Amino acid sequence: MAEVTRVPIQPVAKGSLTKLWLGVILAVLLGGGLAWAAMPKGLDIETLAEGEGPTIAVGDVAWVKYTGKLAASGEVFDQTPDLPPQIAETVRSIFPEGSPWEMREGAMIEGFFNGLLQMKKGGEYELYIPADQAYGDEPPSGSPIPAGADLIFEIEVTDIMSQEKYERDMAILQQMMQAQMGGSGGPGGPAGPGGPAGPGAPGGPGAPPVLPQGQ
């Protein structure tokens, strides 16, 4: 049997041990600091239910169900719009529940954009957005949001998809709607009143005021 050569381990001096522990603690704090740095100052996310898979990324299309409230009073000022009954079944045969949010800067208020980038599919969250990352002193005209208001959003991420898949599925939906409605611009059809891009629908006139920046 071969003899095992043992290498003696030199004891660590007390001063060195203290430095070692400080180094470990510093490394942990720095590691945490990197995560903290990814979250803009003042923005806060509470995870109510953990999601799965990767977080939402720039270039994705995030499908979310949300309720927006004024932080000061709890008053609801916005929430996921319901689809018109005549198209709901058709739309949901292609797309998940919720509203689509194209993940690009300027497509939504800063705090909502940065908050979504920390979220995962299937997760439920409460997102606190300070006024300077919401609408500041210039809220959307006619909205119940006062100037300088901090906002809270309750968010459920129902799906995450690529821009390519979103556009492909939207083309399929448009074809289905045209076949059902007999045209592309009639009531309830694509680009028509009540249709997927019509008034009151996600992406259309009358859509949730938090979608366009500064509107």
PDB file of C-alpha atoms in Angstrom:
ATOM      1  CA  MET A   1       0.000   0.000   0.000  1.00  0.00           C
ATOM      2  CA  ALA A   2       1.469   3.329  -1.056  1.00  0.00           C
ATOM      3  CA  GLU A   3       2.221   5.740   1.694  1.00  0.00           C
ATOM      4  CA  VAL A   4       0.216   8.970   1.588  1.00  0.00           C
ATOM      5  CA  THR A   5       2.393  12.029   1.867  1.00  0.00           C
ATOM      6  CA  ARG A   6       0.771  14.437   4.296  1.00  0.00           C
ATOM      7  CA  VAL A   7       1.348  18.146   3.846  1.00  0.00           C
ATOM      8  CA  PRO A   8       1.189  19.975   7.167  1.00  0.00           C
ATOM      9  CA  ILE A   9      -1.310  22.839   7.280  1.00  0.00           C
ATOM     10  CA  GLN A  10       0.161  25.887   8.939  1.00  0.00           C
ATOM     11  CA  PRO A  11      -2.074  27.543  11.539  1.00  0.00           C
ATOM     12  CA  VAL A  12      -3.517  30.910  10.591  1.00  0.00           C
ATOM     13  CA  ALA A  13      -2.435  33.749  12.834  1.00  0.00           C
ATOM     14  CA  LYS A  14      -5.237  35.542  14.679  1.00  0.00           C
ATOM     15  CA  GLY A  15      -4.696  38.742  12.769  1.00  0.00           C
ATOM     16  CA  SER A  16      -4.722  36.879   9.467  1.00  0.00           C
ATOM     17  CA  LEU A  17      -7.889  35.002  10.460  1.00  0.00           C
ATOM     18  CA  THR A  18      -9.644  38.283  11.131  1.00  0.00           C
ATOM     19  CA  LYS A  19      -8.544  39.555   7.741  1.00  0.00           C
ATOM     20  CA  LEU A  20      -9.770  36.330   6.139  1.00  0.00           C
ATOM     21  CA  TRP A  21     -13.245  36.697   7.649  1.00  0.00           C
ATOM     22  CA  LEU A  22     -13.376  40.359   6.689  1.00  0.00           C
ATOM     23  CA  GLY A  23     -12.438  39.364   3.158  1.00  0.00           C
ATOM     24  CA  VAL A  24     -15.237  36.793   3.016  1.00  0.00           C
ATOM     25  CA  ILE A  25     -17.775  39.275   4.395  1.00  0.00           C
ATOM     26  CA  LEU A  26     -16.597  41.937   1.960  1.00  0.00           C
ATOM     27  CA  ALA A  27     -16.947  39.513  -0.951  1.00  0.00           C
ATOM     28  CA  VAL A  28     -20.508  38.678   0.111  1.00  0.00           C
ATOM     29  CA  LEU A  29     -21.402  42.341   0.462  1.00  0.00           C
ATOM     30  CA  LEU A  30     -19.892  43.158  -2.906  1.00  0.00           C
ATOM     31  CA  GLY A  31     -21.795  40.284  -4.478  1.00  0.00           C
ATOM     32  CA  GLY A  32     -25.004  41.581  -2.968  1.00  0.00           C
ATOM     33  CA  GLY A  33     -24.062  45.076  -4.008  1.00  0.00           C
ATOM     34  CA  LEU A  34     -24.005  43.985  -7.629  1.00  0.00           C
ATOM     35  CA  ALA A  35     -27.592  42.800  -7.301  1.00  0.00           C
ATOM     36  CA  TRP A  36     -28.580  45.967  -5.500  1.00  0.00           C
ATOM     37  CA  ALA A  37     -26.942  48.077  -8.181  1.00  0.00           C
ATOM     38  CA  ALA A  38     -29.157  46.434 -10.800  1.00  0.00           C
ATOM     39  CA  MET A  39     -32.224  47.894  -9.093  1.00  0.00           C
ATOM     40  CA  PRO A  40     -32.591  51.667  -9.567  1.00  0.00           C
ATOM     41  CA  LYS A  41     -32.593  53.587  -6.288  1.00  0.00           C
ATOM     42  CA  GLY A  42     -36.066  53.961  -4.825  1.00  0.00           C
ATOM     43  CA  LEU A  43     -37.627  51.151  -6.867  1.00  0.00           C
ATOM     44  CA  ASP A  44     -38.814  48.258  -4.721  1.00  0.00           C
ATOM     45  CA  ILE A  45     -40.158  44.802  -5.592  1.00  0.00           C
ATOM     46  CA  GLU A  46     -41.809  42.402  -3.184  1.00  0.00           C
ATOM     47  CA  THR A  47     -42.067  38.845  -4.502  1.00  0.00           C
ATOM     48  CA  LEU A  48     -45.439  37.358  -3.557  1.00  0.00           C
ATOM     49  CA  ALA A  49     -45.018  34.144  -5.573  1.00  0.00           C
ATOM     50  CA  GLU A  50     -41.722  33.018  -7.106  1.00  0.00           C
ATOM     51  CA  GLY A  51     -41.678  32.575 -10.873  1.00  0.00           C
ATOM     52  CA  GLU A  52     -39.707  30.092 -12.955  1.00  0.00           C
ATOM     53  CA  GLY A  53     -37.041  30.292 -15.632  1.00  0.00           C
ATOM     54  CA  PRO A  54     -35.124  33.361 -16.774  1.00  0.00           C
ATOM     55  CA  THR A  55     -36.112  36.911 -15.951  1.00  0.00           C
ATOM     56  CA  ILE A  56     -37.748  39.132 -18.548  1.00  0.00           C
ATOM     57  CA  ALA A  57     -35.154  40.659 -20.880  1.00  0.00           C
ATOM     58  CA  VAL A  58     -34.968  43.634 -23.205  1.00  0.00           C
ATOM     59  CA  GLY A  59     -36.458  42.585 -26.546  1.00  0.00           C
ATOM     60  CA  ASP A  60     -38.981  40.193 -24.990  1.00  0.00           C
ATOM     61  CA  VAL A  61     -42.735  40.661 -24.943  1.00  0.00           C
ATOM     62  CA  ALA A  62     -43.999  40.250 -21.385  1.00  0.00           C
ATOM     63  CA  TRP A  63     -47.616  39.280 -20.755  1.00  0.00           C
ATOM     64  CA  VAL A  64     -48.837  40.610 -17.436  1.00  0.00           C
ATOM     65  CA  LYS A  65     -51.995  41.058 -15.429  1.00  0.00           C
ATOM     66  CA  TYR A  66     -51.727  44.180 -13.310  1.00  0.00           C
ATOM     67  CA  THR A  67     -53.501  46.592 -11.017  1.00  0.00           C
ATOM     68  CA  GLY A  68     -52.088  50.089 -10.544  1.00  0.00           C
ATOM     69  CA  LYS A  69     -52.703  52.004  -7.319  1.00  0.00           C
ATOM     70  CA  LEU A  70     -51.718  55.341  -5.847  1.00  0.00           C
ATOM     71  CA  ALA A  71     -49.231  54.613  -3.076  1.00  0.00           C
ATOM     72  CA  ALA A  72     -50.589  57.390  -0.852  1.00  0.00           C
ATOM     73  CA  SER A  73     -54.251  56.335  -0.856  1.00  0.00           C
ATOM     74  CA  GLY A  74     -54.462  52.862  -2.391  1.00  0.00           C
ATOM     75  CA  GLU A  75     -56.885  54.186  -5.020  1.00  0.00           C
ATOM     76  CA  VAL A  76     -56.912  52.015  -8.155  1.00  0.00           C
ATOM     77  CA  PHE A  77     -56.181  54.122 -11.234  1.00  0.00           C
ATOM     78  CA  ASP A  78     -55.586  51.396 -13.818  1.00  0.00           C
ATOM     79  CA  GLN A  79     -55.798  47.643 -14.343  1.00  0.00           C
ATOM     80  CA  THR A  80     -55.587  45.027 -17.072  1.00  0.00           C
ATOM     81  CA  PRO A  81     -58.459  45.750 -19.480  1.00  0.00           C
ATOM     82  CA  ASP A  82     -61.004  43.054 -20.235  1.00  0.00           C
ATOM     83  CA  LEU A  83     -61.237  41.892 -23.830  1.00  0.00           C
ATOM     84  CA  PRO A  84     -64.540  42.497 -25.631  1.00  0.00           C
ATOM     85  CA  PRO A  85     -66.650  39.307 -25.300  1.00  0.00           C
ATOM     86  CA  GLN A  86     -66.964  38.882 -29.064  1.00  0.00           C
ATOM     87  CA  ILE A  87     -63.214  38.419 -29.503  1.00  0.00           C
ATOM     88  CA  ALA A  88     -62.057  37.134 -26.100  1.00  0.00           C
ATOM     89  CA  GLU A  89     -62.235  33.424 -26.945  1.00  0.00           C
ATOM     90  CA  THR A  90     -60.403  33.874 -30.242  1.00  0.00           C
ATOM     91  CA  VAL A  91     -57.648  36.006 -28.725  1.00  0.00           C
ATOM     92  CA  ARG A  92     -57.117  33.624 -25.810  1.00  0.00           C
ATOM     93  CA  SER A  93     -56.796  30.679 -28.200  1.00  0.00           C
ATOM     94  CA  ILE A  94     -53.576  32.334 -29.411  1.00  0.00           C
ATOM     95  CA  PHE A  95     -52.312  34.522 -26.583  1.00  0.00           C
ATOM     96  CA  PRO A  96     -52.070  34.108 -22.788  1.00  0.00           C
ATOM     97  CA  GLU A  97     -54.058  36.132 -20.285  1.00  0.00           C
ATOM     98  CA  GLY A  98     -52.986  39.678 -19.598  1.00  0.00           C
ATOM     99  CA  SER A  99     -51.686  42.530 -21.712  1.00  0.00           C
ATOM    100  CA  PRO A 100     -48.540  42.506 -23.880  1.00  0.00           C
ATOM    101  CA  TRP A 101     -45.667  44.819 -22.992  1.00  0.00           C
ATOM    102  CA  GLU A 102     -42.870  45.155 -25.540  1.00  0.00           C
ATOM    103  CA  MET A 103     -39.670  45.361 -23.518  1.00  0.00           C
ATOM    104  CA  ARG A 104     -37.925  48.386 -24.936  1.00  0.00           C
ATOM    105  CA  GLU A 105     -37.035  51.683 -23.311  1.00  0.00           C
ATOM    106  CA  GLY A 106     -39.637  54.372 -23.847  1.00  0.00           C
ATOM    107  CA  ALA A 107     -42.481  51.901 -24.363  1.00  0.00           C
ATOM    108  CA  MET A 108     -43.611  52.367 -20.739  1.00  0.00           C
ATOM    109  CA  ILE A 109     -42.691  54.374 -17.674  1.00  0.00           C
ATOM    110  CA  GLU A 110     -39.136  53.854 -16.429  1.00  0.00           C
ATOM    111  CA  GLY A 111     -40.034  52.198 -13.132  1.00  0.00           C
ATOM    112  CA  PHE A 112     -42.394  49.701 -14.729  1.00  0.00           C
ATOM    113  CA  PHE A 113     -39.755  48.807 -17.333  1.00  0.00           C
ATOM    114  CA  ASN A 114     -36.989  48.309 -14.761  1.00  0.00           C
ATOM    115  CA  GLY A 115     -39.326  46.385 -12.484  1.00  0.00           C
ATOM    116  CA  LEU A 116     -40.370  43.929 -15.182  1.00  0.00           C
ATOM    117  CA  LEU A 117     -36.708  43.191 -15.881  1.00  0.00           C
ATOM    118  CA  GLN A 118     -36.502  41.621 -12.399  1.00  0.00           C
ATOM    119  CA  MET A 119     -39.531  39.341 -12.879  1.00  0.00           C
ATOM    120  CA  LYS A 120     -40.091  35.770 -14.098  1.00  0.00           C
ATOM    121  CA  LYS A 121     -42.894  33.853 -15.778  1.00  0.00           C
ATOM    122  CA  GLY A 122     -45.515  32.719 -13.288  1.00  0.00           C
ATOM    123  CA  GLY A 123     -44.318  35.143 -10.630  1.00  0.00           C
ATOM    124  CA  GLU A 124     -46.527  37.515  -8.684  1.00  0.00           C
ATOM    125  CA  TYR A 125     -45.113  40.778  -7.409  1.00  0.00           C
ATOM    126  CA  GLU A 126     -45.848  44.106  -5.785  1.00  0.00           C
ATOM    127  CA  LEU A 127     -43.864  46.861  -7.466  1.00  0.00           C
ATOM    128  CA  TYR A 128     -43.338  50.237  -5.790  1.00  0.00           C
ATOM    129  CA  ILE A 129     -42.395  53.019  -8.218  1.00  0.00           C
ATOM    130  CA  PRO A 130     -41.302  56.433  -6.897  1.00  0.00           C
ATOM    131  CA  ALA A 131     -42.668  59.451  -8.721  1.00  0.00           C
ATOM    132  CA  ASP A 132     -39.373  60.251 -10.438  1.00  0.00           C
ATOM    133  CA  GLN A 133     -39.531  56.858 -12.194  1.00  0.00           C
ATOM    134  CA  ALA A 134     -43.253  57.151 -12.912  1.00  0.00           C
ATOM    135  CA  TYR A 135     -44.860  60.328 -14.262  1.00  0.00           C
ATOM    136  CA  GLY A 136     -43.134  62.878 -12.035  1.00  0.00           C
ATOM    137  CA  ASP A 137     -44.913  66.219 -12.126  1.00  0.00           C
ATOM    138  CA  GLU A 138     -46.501  65.553 -15.543  1.00  0.00           C
ATOM    139  CA  PRO A 139     -49.073  62.739 -15.207  1.00  0.00           C
ATOM    140  CA  PRO A 140     -51.180  61.734 -18.227  1.00  0.00           C
ATOM    141  CA  SER A 141     -53.807  64.319 -19.079  1.00  0.00           C
ATOM    142  CA  GLY A 142     -57.195  63.351 -17.687  1.00  0.00           C
ATOM    143  CA  SER A 143     -55.821  60.551 -15.524  1.00  0.00           C
ATOM    144  CA  PRO A 144     -56.523  60.288 -11.779  1.00  0.00           C
ATOM    145  CA  ILE A 145     -52.771  60.285 -11.074  1.00  0.00           C
ATOM    146  CA  PRO A 146     -51.750  63.518  -9.318  1.00  0.00           C
ATOM    147  CA  ALA A 147     -48.427  65.232  -9.913  1.00  0.00           C
ATOM    148  CA  GLY A 148     -45.562  63.806  -7.883  1.00  0.00           C
ATOM    149  CA  ALA A 149     -47.414  60.575  -7.102  1.00  0.00           C
ATOM    150  CA  ASP A 150     -45.650  57.362  -6.115  1.00  0.00           C
ATOM    151  CA  LEU A 151     -47.298  54.271  -7.620  1.00  0.00           C
ATOM    152  CA  ILE A 152     -47.797  50.643  -6.636  1.00  0.00           C
ATOM    153  CA  PHE A 153     -48.495  47.866  -9.137  1.00  0.00           C
ATOM    154  CA  GLU A 154     -49.682  44.371  -8.326  1.00  0.00           C
ATOM    155  CA  ILE A 155     -48.314  42.249 -11.169  1.00  0.00           C
ATOM    156  CA  GLU A 156     -48.657  38.659 -12.338  1.00  0.00           C
ATOM    157  CA  VAL A 157     -46.423  37.577 -15.222  1.00  0.00           C
ATOM    158  CA  THR A 158     -48.444  35.095 -17.284  1.00  0.00           C
ATOM    159  CA  ASP A 159     -45.923  34.533 -20.085  1.00  0.00           C
ATOM    160  CA  ILE A 160     -42.729  35.745 -21.724  1.00  0.00           C
ATOM    161  CA  MET A 161     -42.204  35.415 -25.467  1.00  0.00           C
ATOM    162  CA  SER A 162     -39.831  36.651 -28.126  1.00  0.00           C
ATOM    163  CA  GLN A 163     -40.738  39.576 -30.353  1.00  0.00           C
ATOM    164  CA  GLU A 164     -40.661  37.206 -33.316  1.00  0.00           C
ATOM    165  CA  LYS A 165     -43.189  34.822 -31.775  1.00  0.00           C
ATOM    166  CA  TYR A 166     -45.418  37.716 -30.744  1.00  0.00           C
ATOM    167  CA  GLU A 167     -45.471  39.104 -34.284  1.00  0.00           C
ATOM    168  CA  ARG A 168     -46.026  35.652 -35.784  1.00  0.00           C
ATOM    169  CA  ASP A 169     -48.913  34.885 -33.440  1.00  0.00           C
ATOM    170  CA  MET A 170     -50.398  38.332 -34.020  1.00  0.00           C
ATOM    171  CA  ALA A 171     -50.420  37.664 -37.771  1.00  0.00           C
ATOM    172  CA  ILE A 172     -52.229  34.368 -37.133  1.00  0.00           C
ATOM    173  CA  LEU A 173     -54.756  36.154 -34.918  1.00  0.00           C
ATOM    174  CA  GLN A 174     -55.386  38.789 -37.576  1.00  0.00           C
ATOM    175  CA  GLN A 175     -56.080  36.088 -40.151  1.00  0.00           C
ATOM    176  CA  MET A 176     -58.502  34.376 -37.772  1.00  0.00           C
ATOM    177  CA  MET A 177     -60.279  37.648 -37.034  1.00  0.00           C
ATOM    178  CA  GLN A 178     -60.562  38.513 -40.712  1.00  0.00           C
ATOM    179  CA  ALA A 179     -62.084  35.117 -41.430  1.00  0.00           C
ATOM    180  CA  GLN A 180     -64.586  35.508 -38.590  1.00  0.00           C
ATOM    181  CA  MET A 181     -65.523  39.133 -39.195  1.00  0.00           C
ATOM    182  CA  GLY A 182     -65.356  39.116 -42.976  1.00  0.00           C
ATOM    183  CA  GLY A 183     -62.913  41.998 -43.176  1.00  0.00           C
ATOM    184  CA  SER A 184     -59.906  43.611 -41.558  1.00  0.00           C
ATOM    185  CA  GLY A 185     -61.335  46.954 -40.506  1.00  0.00           C
ATOM    186  CA  GLY A 186     -64.838  46.240 -39.278  1.00  0.00           C
ATOM    187  CA  PRO A 187     -66.018  46.443 -35.705  1.00  0.00           C
ATOM    188  CA  GLY A 188     -64.240  43.809 -33.679  1.00  0.00           C
ATOM    189  CA  GLY A 189     -61.720  43.056 -36.431  1.00  0.00           C
ATOM    190  CA  PRO A 190     -57.999  43.839 -36.358  1.00  0.00           C
ATOM    191  CA  ALA A 191     -57.536  47.614 -36.232  1.00  0.00           C
ATOM    192  CA  GLY A 192     -61.308  48.039 -35.973  1.00  0.00           C
ATOM    193  CA  PRO A 193     -63.255  49.286 -32.956  1.00  0.00           C
ATOM    194  CA  GLY A 194     -63.039  46.689 -30.215  1.00  0.00           C
ATOM    195  CA  GLY A 195     -60.442  44.639 -32.093  1.00  0.00           C
ATOM    196  CA  PRO A 196     -56.959  43.632 -30.930  1.00  0.00           C
ATOM    197  CA  ALA A 197     -55.571  47.033 -31.861  1.00  0.00           C
ATOM    198  CA  GLY A 198     -58.801  48.977 -31.589  1.00  0.00           C
ATOM    199  CA  PRO A 199     -59.904  51.539 -29.027  1.00  0.00           C
ATOM    200  CA  GLY A 200     -59.602  50.238 -25.500  1.00  0.00           C
ATOM    201  CA  ALA A 201     -57.550  47.194 -26.486  1.00  0.00           C
ATOM    202  CA  PRO A 202     -53.881  46.675 -25.547  1.00  0.00           C
ATOM    203  CA  GLY A 203     -51.777  48.801 -27.875  1.00  0.00           C
ATOM    204  CA  GLY A 204     -54.743  50.724 -29.256  1.00  0.00           C
ATOM    205  CA  PRO A 205     -56.278  54.124 -28.502  1.00  0.00           C
ATOM    206  CA  GLY A 206     -57.614  54.190 -24.985  1.00  0.00           C
ATOM    207  CA  ALA A 207     -55.141  51.550 -23.802  1.00  0.00           C
ATOM    208  CA  PRO A 208     -53.828  51.717 -20.199  1.00  0.00           C
ATOM    209  CA  PRO A 209     -52.189  55.109 -19.613  1.00  0.00           C
ATOM    210  CA  VAL A 210     -48.997  53.548 -18.271  1.00  0.00           C
ATOM    211  CA  LEU A 211     -48.028  52.104 -21.665  1.00  0.00           C
ATOM    212  CA  PRO A 212     -46.816  55.261 -23.458  1.00  0.00           C
ATOM    213  CA  GLN A 213     -44.178  57.319 -21.688  1.00  0.00           C
ATOM    214  CA  GLY A 214     -45.488  60.675 -20.632  1.00  0.00           C
ATOM    215  CA  GLN A 215     -48.946  60.328 -22.152  1.00  0.00           C
TER     216      GLN A 215
END
